mmCIF file of C-alpha atoms in Angstrom:
data_model
loop_
_atom_site.group_PDB
_atom_site.id
_atom_site.type_symbol
_atom_site.label_atom_id
_atom_site.label_comp_id
_atom_site.label_asym_id
_atom_site.label_seq_id
_atom_site.Cartn_x
_atom_site.Cartn_y
_atom_site.Cartn_z
ATOM 1 C CA PRO A 917 -0.322 0.091 0.061
ATOM 2 C CA LEU A 918 0.966 3.333 -0.771
ATOM 3 C CA GLY A 919 0.722 4.278 3.070
ATOM 4 C CA GLN A 920 0.078 6.671 5.731
ATOM 5 C CA LEU A 921 3.559 8.395 5.627
ATOM 6 C CA ARG A 922 3.886 8.688 1.337
ATOM 7 C CA LEU A 923 0.760 10.531 1.515
ATOM 8 C CA ARG A 924 1.535 12.676 4.018
ATOM 9 C CA ILE A 925 4.779 14.077 2.361
ATOM 10 C CA ILE A 926 2.941 14.801 -0.987
ATOM 11 C CA GLU A 927 0.605 16.351 0.785
ATOM 12 C CA LEU A 928 4.090 18.192 2.148
ATOM 13 C CA ILE A 929 5.042 18.779 -1.498
ATOM 14 C CA HIS A 930 1.612 20.271 -2.642
ATOM 15 C CA SER A 931 1.951 23.112 0.525
ATOM 16 C CA MET A 932 5.341 24.180 -0.700
ATOM 17 C CA THR A 933 3.796 24.555 -4.004
ATOM 18 C CA ARG A 934 1.702 26.760 -3.038
ATOM 19 C CA LEU A 935 4.094 28.905 -0.809
ATOM 20 C CA HIS A 936 4.712 30.507 -4.695
ATOM 21 C CA ASN A 937 8.488 30.484 -3.060
ATOM 22 C CA SER A 938 10.966 31.191 -5.251
ATOM 23 C CA ASN A 939 13.894 29.621 -3.665
ATOM 24 C CA ILE A 940 11.950 26.004 -2.408
ATOM 25 C CA LEU A 941 10.374 26.058 -5.637
ATOM 26 C CA HIS A 942 13.265 26.095 -7.411
ATOM 27 C CA ALA A 943 14.807 23.134 -5.411
ATOM 28 C CA LEU A 944 11.784 21.044 -6.550
ATOM 29 C CA GLY A 945 11.599 21.889 -9.730
ATOM 30 C CA GLU A 946 16.073 20.294 -10.121
ATOM 31 C CA SER A 947 14.844 17.720 -7.807
ATOM 32 C CA GLU A 948 13.239 14.064 -8.968
ATOM 33 C CA ILE A 949 10.581 14.624 -6.448
ATOM 34 C CA PHE A 950 8.024 15.663 -9.028
ATOM 35 C CA HIS A 951 9.679 12.671 -10.953
ATOM 36 C CA LYS A 952 9.061 9.799 -8.239
ATOM 37 C CA LEU A 953 5.231 11.392 -7.926
ATOM 38 C CA SER A 954 4.004 10.988 -11.525
ATOM 39 C CA GLN A 955 5.456 7.242 -10.825
ATOM 40 C CA LEU A 956 3.531 6.446 -7.544
ATOM 41 C CA VAL A 957 0.357 7.418 -9.663
ATOM 42 C CA THR A 958 1.129 5.054 -12.381
ATOM 43 C CA TYR A 959 1.775 1.941 -9.718
ATOM 44 C CA TYR A 960 -0.891 2.447 -7.310
ATOM 45 C CA PRO A 961 -3.884 3.648 -10.240
ATOM 46 C CA TRP A 962 -6.313 2.835 -7.531
ATOM 47 C CA ASN A 963 -5.359 5.375 -4.307
ATOM 48 C CA ASN A 964 -7.736 8.164 -5.057
ATOM 49 C CA PHE A 965 -5.755 10.579 -2.782
ATOM 50 C CA LEU A 966 -2.818 9.953 -4.008
ATOM 51 C CA GLN A 967 -4.255 11.222 -7.394
ATOM 52 C CA LEU A 968 -6.343 13.964 -6.387
ATOM 53 C CA LYS A 969 -2.894 15.392 -4.808
ATOM 54 C CA ALA A 970 -0.776 14.770 -7.999
ATOM 55 C CA ILE A 971 -3.320 16.159 -10.136
ATOM 56 C CA SER A 972 -3.239 19.921 -7.189
ATOM 57 C CA ILE A 973 0.909 19.603 -7.657
ATOM 58 C CA PHE A 974 0.940 19.483 -11.718
ATOM 59 C CA GLU A 975 -1.759 22.213 -11.787
ATOM 60 C CA GLU A 976 0.290 24.230 -9.421
ATOM 61 C CA ILE A 977 3.110 23.501 -12.110
ATOM 62 C CA ILE A 978 1.230 24.217 -14.367
ATOM 63 C CA ASP A 979 -0.266 27.500 -13.691
ATOM 64 C CA SER A 980 3.237 28.796 -12.891
ATOM 65 C CA THR A 981 4.243 31.855 -13.741
ATOM 66 C CA ASP A 982 7.683 31.096 -12.640
ATOM 67 C CA SER A 983 9.084 30.719 -15.875
ATOM 68 C CA GLU A 984 12.769 28.499 -14.864
ATOM 69 C CA PHE A 985 10.520 26.341 -11.893
ATOM 70 C CA LEU A 986 8.411 25.954 -14.723
ATOM 71 C CA LYS A 987 10.615 24.794 -17.177
ATOM 72 C CA SER A 988 13.046 22.715 -15.039
ATOM 73 C CA ALA A 989 9.463 21.000 -13.101
ATOM 74 C CA LEU A 990 8.303 19.927 -16.161
ATOM 75 C CA LYS A 991 11.411 18.084 -17.846
ATOM 76 C CA SER A 992 12.499 16.683 -14.024
ATOM 77 C CA SER A 993 9.069 15.699 -13.699
ATOM 78 C CA LYS A 994 8.981 13.965 -17.327
ATOM 79 C CA ILE A 995 5.632 14.466 -16.861
ATOM 80 C CA ALA A 996 4.594 13.422 -21.099
ATOM 81 C CA GLU A 997 6.209 10.892 -20.891
ATOM 82 C CA THR A 998 3.452 9.196 -17.716
ATOM 83 C CA LEU A 999 0.694 10.752 -19.094
ATOM 84 C CA ILE A 1000 1.580 9.291 -23.426
ATOM 85 C CA GLU A 1001 2.579 6.147 -21.202
ATOM 86 C CA LEU A 1002 -0.498 5.351 -18.967
ATOM 87 C CA SER A 1003 -2.784 6.616 -22.432
ATOM 88 C CA THR A 1004 -1.956 3.357 -24.036
ATOM 89 C CA SER A 1005 -2.906 1.014 -21.153
ATOM 90 C CA SER A 1006 -6.667 2.584 -19.920
ATOM 91 C CA THR A 1007 -8.890 -0.168 -19.547
ATOM 92 C CA TYR A 1008 -7.649 -3.207 -17.177
ATOM 93 C CA LEU A 1009 -8.642 -5.904 -16.813
ATOM 94 C CA HIS A 1010 -10.240 -8.298 -14.093
ATOM 95 C CA PRO A 1011 -9.558 -12.086 -13.767
ATOM 96 C CA SER A 1012 -12.500 -12.265 -14.721
ATOM 97 C CA ASN A 1013 -12.193 -11.048 -18.307
ATOM 98 C CA ARG A 1014 -14.330 -8.072 -17.509
ATOM 99 C CA THR A 1015 -12.096 -5.008 -18.393
ATOM 100 C CA ILE A 1016 -12.821 -1.307 -17.037
ATOM 101 C CA ARG A 1017 -10.988 1.678 -16.691
ATOM 102 C CA GLN A 1018 -7.984 2.508 -14.823
ATOM 103 C CA GLY A 1019 -8.062 4.123 -11.805
ATOM 104 C CA TYR A 1020 -5.822 6.875 -13.331
ATOM 105 C CA MET A 1021 -7.169 7.942 -16.365
ATOM 106 C CA THR A 1022 -9.288 11.320 -14.176
ATOM 107 C CA THR A 1023 -5.815 11.664 -13.703
ATOM 108 C CA MET A 1024 -4.806 11.581 -16.957
ATOM 109 C CA VAL A 1025 -7.297 12.770 -18.266
ATOM 110 C CA LYS A 1026 -7.279 16.183 -15.952
ATOM 111 C CA ILE A 1027 -3.679 16.932 -16.151
ATOM 112 C CA CYS A 1028 -3.548 16.880 -20.108
ATOM 113 C CA ASN A 1029 -6.179 19.285 -20.300
ATOM 114 C CA HIS A 1030 -4.304 21.318 -18.345
ATOM 115 C CA LEU A 1031 -1.707 21.918 -19.924
ATOM 116 C CA VAL A 1032 -3.929 21.803 -23.444
ATOM 117 C CA LYS A 1033 -5.661 24.549 -21.653
ATOM 118 C CA ASN A 1034 -2.035 26.141 -20.863
ATOM 119 C CA LYS A 1035 -0.301 25.588 -24.080
ATOM 120 C CA ASP A 1036 0.126 29.309 -24.985
ATOM 121 C CA LYS A 1037 3.002 29.003 -22.340
ATOM 122 C CA ALA A 1038 6.130 29.229 -24.018
ATOM 123 C CA GLU A 1039 7.500 26.578 -21.767
ATOM 124 C CA ILE A 1040 5.037 24.189 -21.866
ATOM 125 C CA ALA A 1041 5.026 24.936 -25.599
ATOM 126 C CA GLU A 1042 8.481 24.001 -25.867
ATOM 127 C CA TYR A 1043 8.487 20.846 -23.336
ATOM 128 C CA LEU A 1044 5.408 19.774 -25.026
ATOM 129 C CA ALA A 1045 7.768 19.618 -28.822
ATOM 130 C CA GLU A 1046 10.043 17.154 -27.926
ATOM 131 C CA TYR A 1047 7.176 14.374 -27.671
ATOM 132 C CA ASP A 1048 5.737 16.296 -29.965
ATOM 133 C CA GLN A 1049 4.204 12.789 -32.644
ATOM 134 C CA ASP A 1050 3.115 11.092 -29.410
ATOM 135 C CA TRP A 1051 2.287 13.815 -27.429
ATOM 136 C CA GLN A 1052 -0.925 14.483 -30.698
ATOM 137 C CA SER A 1053 -1.419 10.718 -31.402
ATOM 138 C CA LEU A 1054 -2.538 11.072 -27.166
ATOM 139 C CA LEU A 1055 -4.438 14.110 -28.212
ATOM 140 C CA ASN A 1056 -6.013 12.637 -30.388
ATOM 141 C CA GLY A 1057 -6.114 9.278 -29.085
ATOM 142 C CA GLU A 1058 -7.271 8.410 -25.813
ATOM 143 C CA LEU A 1059 -8.407 12.113 -24.626
ATOM 144 C CA LYS A 1060 -10.429 12.643 -27.101
ATOM 145 C CA ARG A 1061 -11.900 9.632 -26.570
ATOM 146 C CA SER A 1062 -12.048 10.561 -22.591
ATOM 147 C CA ASN A 1063 -13.371 13.498 -23.039
ATOM 148 C CA GLU A 1064 -16.588 13.401 -26.042
ATOM 149 C CA LYS A 1065 -17.312 10.222 -22.742
ATOM 150 C CA ASN A 1066 -17.176 12.595 -20.009
ATOM 151 C CA ASN A 1067 -19.600 15.511 -22.001
ATOM 152 C CA ARG A 1068 -22.052 13.058 -22.885
ATOM 153 C CA ASN A 1069 -25.136 13.347 -20.576
ATOM 154 C CA LEU A 1070 -25.919 10.567 -19.038
ATOM 155 C CA GLY A 1071 -29.139 8.738 -19.962
ATOM 156 C CA GLY A 1072 -29.127 10.171 -23.685
#
């Protein structure tokens, strides 16, 4: 299990990003902490507390006005790689051969949509350009399908 200690550390990281202190942000951005967080999202797909904190942290990063922090945090987190990887395995196969959506799909969709919403920021555009073909495949494939499903009215 993820455990309370790791969850509390993630909450501490979230609190630190919300301080908007440039020294703290730069230290976090240069560390591997955001990459570890994106890995935890993959390792614990059904932990809702983790998923919600990850969404909040990555939204803080994407919304940051500190250009250097944004560049370093995106690069060190490898979030585009993680999102692309998550989009390739969007379903979970039960032992009974029944399939359902993976637990991390909401996290993947929300972070992708937030990146798309902020794609006009030079730092984000530059970062995503490194993954251009795979990123476009994600946008036109799984993200598009997920957004269409999520925007559909229940019951027709």
